[in-house]
Amino acid sequence: MKPAPFRNYVEVLPGLYQVRTKGSKAYLIVEDDITLIDTGSPGSGERILRAVEELGRSPEDIKHIIITHYHIDHVGGLSELQEWVPGKTGVHLAEAHHVESHRPLPNPFQHPWLARICEPYLLRNDPGAARVDVVLNDGDELPALGGMRIVHAPGHTAGSISLHFPNRGVLLVGDAMQYKFGRLMLPSRMFSQDMPEAAASVQKLASLDFETLCFSHFRPILEGADRKVREFACTLPPK
Ligand SMILES: [Zn+2]
């Protein structure tokens, strides 16, 4: 028996694919047009385009790129991809300026000592300025997967967004939550700007209905995910 060919993507649901990039996971929504969610760390562009080609499509089909937040492992491949694909890029209002700026991305480490140690590495790998075509706000809607709603979920960063697809029962949370050892958790304290706000965002997300929950660093929860988020939200202190 021939081994299965290596693929750069995994199907989560029909039309929704997870792509392992450098540093995180991006998502492709493949319909008449393709919507790309996040772009990995610098150097991830080729891997994302290879996944698009493996799906039998072309880079020109990527018409929308949505960034969940400005951390380098989500926005790092954006400027390189913008040279190859025509898609319009959307970033939340609170952090579009970080993505567009010619200054390095803000240091994500919250501990001042760690921030200082990692600063040279971050500066060396900074992806540089990228284009933002659409500034996103809470409640904005795009057509992907029968309707994609932008849910502002600050805390990890000020402009973090989650993406809710009510018609397909999917919530994609970026880094707004972690899922380790079968347990939901708040985002990493090491990289999150405001933990009480992150907890309030989980409570906001717990009010949504969905079956499948997708993360940027963990495997998805495919069934009954909203109940799990509600149970987790009940354990968090009210803001
Ligand atoms: Zn992050």
Tab-separated table of C-alpha atoms and ligand atoms in Angstrom:
chain	number	residue	atom	x	y	z
A	1	MET	CA	0.000	0.000	0.000
A	2	LYS	CA	1.305	3.422	-0.895
A	3	PRO	CA	1.568	5.844	2.038
A	4	ALA	CA	-0.949	8.702	1.973
A	5	PRO	CA	0.620	11.803	0.421
A	6	PHE	CA	1.697	14.503	2.866
A	7	ARG	CA	-0.660	17.423	2.784
A	8	ASN	CA	-0.208	20.898	4.179
A	9	TYR	CA	-3.842	21.076	5.299
A	10	VAL	CA	-6.388	19.199	7.393
A	11	GLU	CA	-10.114	19.393	6.707
A	12	VAL	CA	-12.083	20.573	9.764
A	13	LEU	CA	-15.447	20.623	7.971
A	14	PRO	CA	-16.296	20.632	4.280
A	15	GLY	CA	-14.941	23.939	2.972
A	16	LEU	CA	-12.946	24.769	6.129
A	17	TYR	CA	-9.303	23.698	6.284
A	18	GLN	CA	-6.576	24.159	8.888
A	19	VAL	CA	-3.058	24.836	7.598
A	20	ARG	CA	-0.012	24.334	9.804
A	21	THR	CA	2.141	27.430	9.316
A	22	LYS	CA	5.357	28.408	11.020
A	23	GLY	CA	4.333	29.181	14.597
A	24	SER	CA	0.542	28.726	14.464
A	25	LYS	CA	-2.368	27.521	12.376
A	26	ALA	CA	-4.057	29.414	9.585
A	27	TYR	CA	-7.467	28.556	8.158
A	28	LEU	CA	-8.700	28.455	4.580
A	29	ILE	CA	-12.369	28.809	3.736
A	30	VAL	CA	-12.634	27.421	0.242
A	31	GLU	CA	-15.690	28.415	-1.783
A	32	ASP	CA	-15.974	30.245	-5.131
A	33	ASP	CA	-13.525	32.650	-3.465
A	34	ILE	CA	-11.039	31.695	-0.774
A	35	THR	CA	-10.876	33.454	2.595
A	36	LEU	CA	-7.620	33.069	4.534
A	37	ILE	CA	-7.624	33.544	8.295
A	38	ASP	CA	-4.191	34.435	9.710
A	39	THR	CA	-0.843	34.002	7.979
A	40	GLY	CA	1.593	32.377	10.449
A	41	SER	CA	5.079	33.626	11.246
A	42	PRO	CA	7.354	35.141	8.575
A	43	GLY	CA	8.140	32.541	5.920
A	44	SER	CA	4.694	30.866	6.138
A	45	GLY	CA	3.377	32.294	2.872
A	46	GLU	CA	4.720	29.483	0.692
A	47	ARG	CA	3.245	26.795	2.924
A	48	ILE	CA	-0.187	28.448	2.768
A	49	LEU	CA	0.003	28.748	-1.022
A	50	ARG	CA	1.080	25.109	-1.306
A	51	ALA	CA	-2.042	24.108	0.652
A	52	VAL	CA	-4.167	26.225	-1.710
A	53	GLU	CA	-2.622	24.431	-4.694
A	54	GLU	CA	-3.106	21.007	-3.080
A	55	LEU	CA	-6.786	21.919	-2.787
A	56	GLY	CA	-6.794	22.405	-6.557
A	57	ARG	CA	-7.023	26.173	-6.383
A	58	SER	CA	-4.845	29.118	-7.242
A	59	PRO	CA	-3.411	31.957	-5.104
A	60	GLU	CA	-5.507	34.420	-7.147
A	61	ASP	CA	-8.617	32.830	-5.610
A	62	ILE	CA	-7.715	34.267	-2.171
A	63	LYS	CA	-10.001	37.294	-2.098
A	64	HIS	CA	-10.074	37.994	1.656
A	65	ILE	CA	-7.441	37.771	4.384
A	66	ILE	CA	-8.601	38.224	7.977
A	67	ILE	CA	-6.085	38.700	10.787
A	68	THR	CA	-7.258	37.655	14.277
A	69	HIS	CA	-4.603	39.832	16.001
A	70	TYR	CA	-1.253	41.428	15.361
A	71	HIS	CA	1.096	38.879	17.015
A	72	ILE	CA	3.982	37.841	14.763
A	73	ASP	CA	2.805	34.202	14.530
A	74	HIS	CA	-0.492	35.416	12.990
A	75	VAL	CA	0.519	38.427	10.927
A	76	GLY	CA	4.106	37.430	10.045
A	77	GLY	CA	3.337	35.940	6.624
A	78	LEU	CA	1.024	38.767	5.573
A	79	SER	CA	3.396	41.111	3.748
A	80	GLU	CA	4.942	38.253	1.721
A	81	LEU	CA	1.481	36.892	0.792
A	82	GLN	CA	0.313	40.330	-0.297
A	83	GLU	CA	2.926	40.230	-3.058
A	84	TRP	CA	1.360	37.075	-4.516
A	85	VAL	CA	-2.369	37.241	-3.816
A	86	PRO	CA	-4.933	39.913	-4.617
A	87	GLY	CA	-7.017	39.468	-1.448
A	88	LYS	CA	-8.113	42.407	0.646
A	89	THR	CA	-6.847	42.303	4.227
A	90	GLY	CA	-9.067	43.021	7.240
A	91	VAL	CA	-7.723	43.831	10.725
A	92	HIS	CA	-9.595	45.125	13.778
A	93	LEU	CA	-9.672	48.878	14.254
A	94	ALA	CA	-7.676	48.700	17.516
A	95	GLU	CA	-4.594	47.241	15.848
A	96	ALA	CA	-4.644	48.034	12.143
A	97	HIS	CA	-1.987	50.685	12.851
A	98	HIS	CA	0.434	48.042	14.231
A	99	VAL	CA	0.138	46.010	11.025
A	100	GLU	CA	0.517	48.997	8.688
A	101	SER	CA	3.348	50.635	10.597
A	102	HIS	CA	6.931	50.576	9.388
A	103	ARG	CA	7.941	50.346	13.047
A	104	PRO	CA	8.454	46.826	14.444
A	105	LEU	CA	5.403	45.016	15.860
A	106	PRO	CA	4.932	45.643	19.602
A	107	ASN	CA	6.784	43.131	21.776
A	108	PRO	CA	4.160	40.532	22.873
A	109	PHE	CA	5.935	39.447	26.084
A	110	GLN	CA	4.246	40.838	29.191
A	111	HIS	CA	7.144	40.183	31.556
A	112	PRO	CA	9.628	43.064	31.129
A	113	TRP	CA	12.652	40.815	31.604
A	114	LEU	CA	11.481	38.278	28.993
A	115	ALA	CA	10.493	41.116	26.682
A	116	ARG	CA	14.028	42.478	26.840
A	117	ILE	CA	15.675	39.099	26.243
A	118	CYS	CA	13.489	38.351	23.227
A	119	GLU	CA	13.647	41.838	21.730
A	120	PRO	CA	16.675	41.207	19.419
A	121	TYR	CA	15.073	38.019	18.025
A	122	LEU	CA	11.777	39.815	17.430
A	123	LEU	CA	13.458	42.751	15.718
A	124	ARG	CA	15.485	40.423	13.494
A	125	ASN	CA	12.330	38.569	12.421
A	126	ASP	CA	9.935	41.499	12.192
A	127	PRO	CA	7.862	41.093	9.008
A	128	GLY	CA	7.747	44.831	8.215
A	129	ALA	CA	4.700	46.834	7.219
A	130	ALA	CA	1.730	45.189	5.507
A	131	ARG	CA	-1.353	46.637	3.862
A	132	VAL	CA	-4.690	46.882	5.683
A	133	ASP	CA	-7.575	47.364	3.244
A	134	VAL	CA	-10.537	46.965	5.586
A	135	VAL	CA	-10.750	48.055	9.215
A	136	LEU	CA	-12.968	45.612	11.114
A	137	ASN	CA	-15.387	46.303	13.963
A	138	ASP	CA	-17.452	44.152	16.285
A	139	GLY	CA	-20.552	42.934	14.443
A	140	ASP	CA	-19.183	43.346	10.896
A	141	GLU	CA	-20.243	40.569	8.544
A	142	LEU	CA	-18.578	38.970	5.545
A	143	PRO	CA	-20.088	36.314	3.266
A	144	ALA	CA	-17.703	33.380	3.977
A	145	LEU	CA	-19.267	30.025	5.003
A	146	GLY	CA	-22.811	31.381	4.794
A	147	GLY	CA	-21.984	34.450	6.920
A	148	MET	CA	-18.959	35.298	9.050
A	149	ARG	CA	-19.491	37.676	11.929
A	150	ILE	CA	-16.626	39.565	13.551
A	151	VAL	CA	-16.730	39.292	17.359
A	152	HIS	CA	-14.379	41.670	19.160
A	153	ALA	CA	-12.763	39.581	21.919
A	154	PRO	CA	-10.088	41.790	23.515
A	155	GLY	CA	-7.766	40.803	26.346
A	156	HIS	CA	-5.085	38.718	24.650
A	157	THR	CA	-4.541	41.885	22.609
A	158	ALA	CA	-6.728	44.989	22.420
A	159	GLY	CA	-7.933	44.214	18.902
A	160	SER	CA	-8.257	40.418	19.065
A	161	ILE	CA	-11.228	39.123	17.106
A	162	SER	CA	-13.060	35.821	16.971
A	163	LEU	CA	-15.014	34.739	13.904
A	164	HIS	CA	-18.495	33.294	14.255
A	165	PHE	CA	-20.186	31.363	11.453
A	166	PRO	CA	-23.721	30.859	12.831
A	167	ASN	CA	-25.012	29.086	9.714
A	168	ARG	CA	-22.291	26.442	9.943
A	169	GLY	CA	-22.072	26.282	13.739
A	170	VAL	CA	-18.401	27.264	13.879
A	171	LEU	CA	-16.487	29.655	16.144
A	172	LEU	CA	-12.847	30.415	15.400
A	173	VAL	CA	-11.234	32.084	18.422
A	174	GLY	CA	-7.640	32.746	17.413
A	175	ASP	CA	-5.739	33.058	20.688
A	176	ALA	CA	-8.720	34.155	22.827
A	177	MET	CA	-8.725	30.695	24.466
A	178	GLN	CA	-6.388	27.733	24.874
A	179	TYR	CA	-7.347	24.050	24.792
A	180	LYS	CA	-4.856	21.852	26.610
A	181	PHE	CA	-5.266	18.336	27.982
A	182	GLY	CA	-8.956	18.426	27.049
A	183	ARG	CA	-9.545	21.609	29.057
A	184	LEU	CA	-10.405	25.119	27.951
A	185	MET	CA	-8.226	27.844	29.444
A	186	LEU	CA	-7.747	31.580	29.242
A	187	PRO	CA	-5.065	32.778	26.815
A	188	SER	CA	-1.470	32.554	27.933
A	189	ARG	CA	-0.676	35.093	30.645
A	190	MET	CA	2.823	35.449	29.198
A	191	PHE	CA	1.490	37.011	25.992
A	192	SER	CA	-1.840	38.551	27.044
A	193	GLN	CA	-2.291	42.232	27.749
A	194	ASP	CA	-5.334	42.164	30.053
A	195	MET	CA	-6.425	38.915	31.729
A	196	PRO	CA	-9.703	40.232	33.287
A	197	GLU	CA	-10.671	41.501	29.842
A	198	ALA	CA	-9.729	38.123	28.315
A	199	ALA	CA	-12.065	36.443	30.833
A	200	ALA	CA	-14.860	38.895	29.943
A	201	SER	CA	-14.332	38.028	26.276
A	202	VAL	CA	-14.750	34.306	27.026
A	203	GLN	CA	-18.032	35.180	28.756
A	204	LYS	CA	-19.091	37.106	25.659
A	205	LEU	CA	-18.183	34.162	23.392
A	206	ALA	CA	-20.125	31.819	25.708
A	207	SER	CA	-23.350	33.563	24.661
A	208	LEU	CA	-22.941	32.356	21.056
A	209	ASP	CA	-24.286	29.107	19.589
A	210	PHE	CA	-21.846	26.819	17.766
A	211	GLU	CA	-20.897	23.173	17.500
A	212	THR	CA	-17.243	23.401	16.432
A	213	LEU	CA	-14.528	25.515	18.052
A	214	CYS	CA	-11.245	26.228	16.239
A	215	PHE	CA	-8.052	27.593	17.806
A	216	SER	CA	-4.782	28.953	16.436
A	217	HIS	CA	-2.526	26.579	18.393
A	218	PHE	CA	-4.662	23.578	19.357
A	219	ARG	CA	-6.759	20.894	17.723
A	220	PRO	CA	-10.403	21.853	17.214
A	221	ILE	CA	-13.329	20.730	19.360
A	222	LEU	CA	-15.678	19.271	16.759
A	223	GLU	CA	-18.863	18.692	18.756
A	224	GLY	CA	-20.750	20.296	21.620
A	225	ALA	CA	-18.185	23.080	21.903
A	226	ASP	CA	-20.562	25.873	22.982
A	227	ARG	CA	-21.607	23.871	26.039
A	228	LYS	CA	-17.938	23.431	26.979
A	229	VAL	CA	-17.306	27.179	26.620
A	230	ARG	CA	-20.373	27.967	28.770
A	231	GLU	CA	-19.169	25.596	31.484
A	232	PHE	CA	-15.728	27.183	31.356
A	233	ALA	CA	-17.175	30.719	31.418
A	234	CYS	CA	-19.106	29.858	34.601
A	235	THR	CA	-15.796	29.192	36.370
A	236	LEU	CA	-14.459	32.673	35.573
A	237	PRO	CA	-14.959	35.622	37.908
A	238	PRO	CA	-17.367	38.309	36.663
A	239	LYS	CA	-15.558	41.421	35.455
B	1	ZN	ZN	-1.347	35.779	20.117
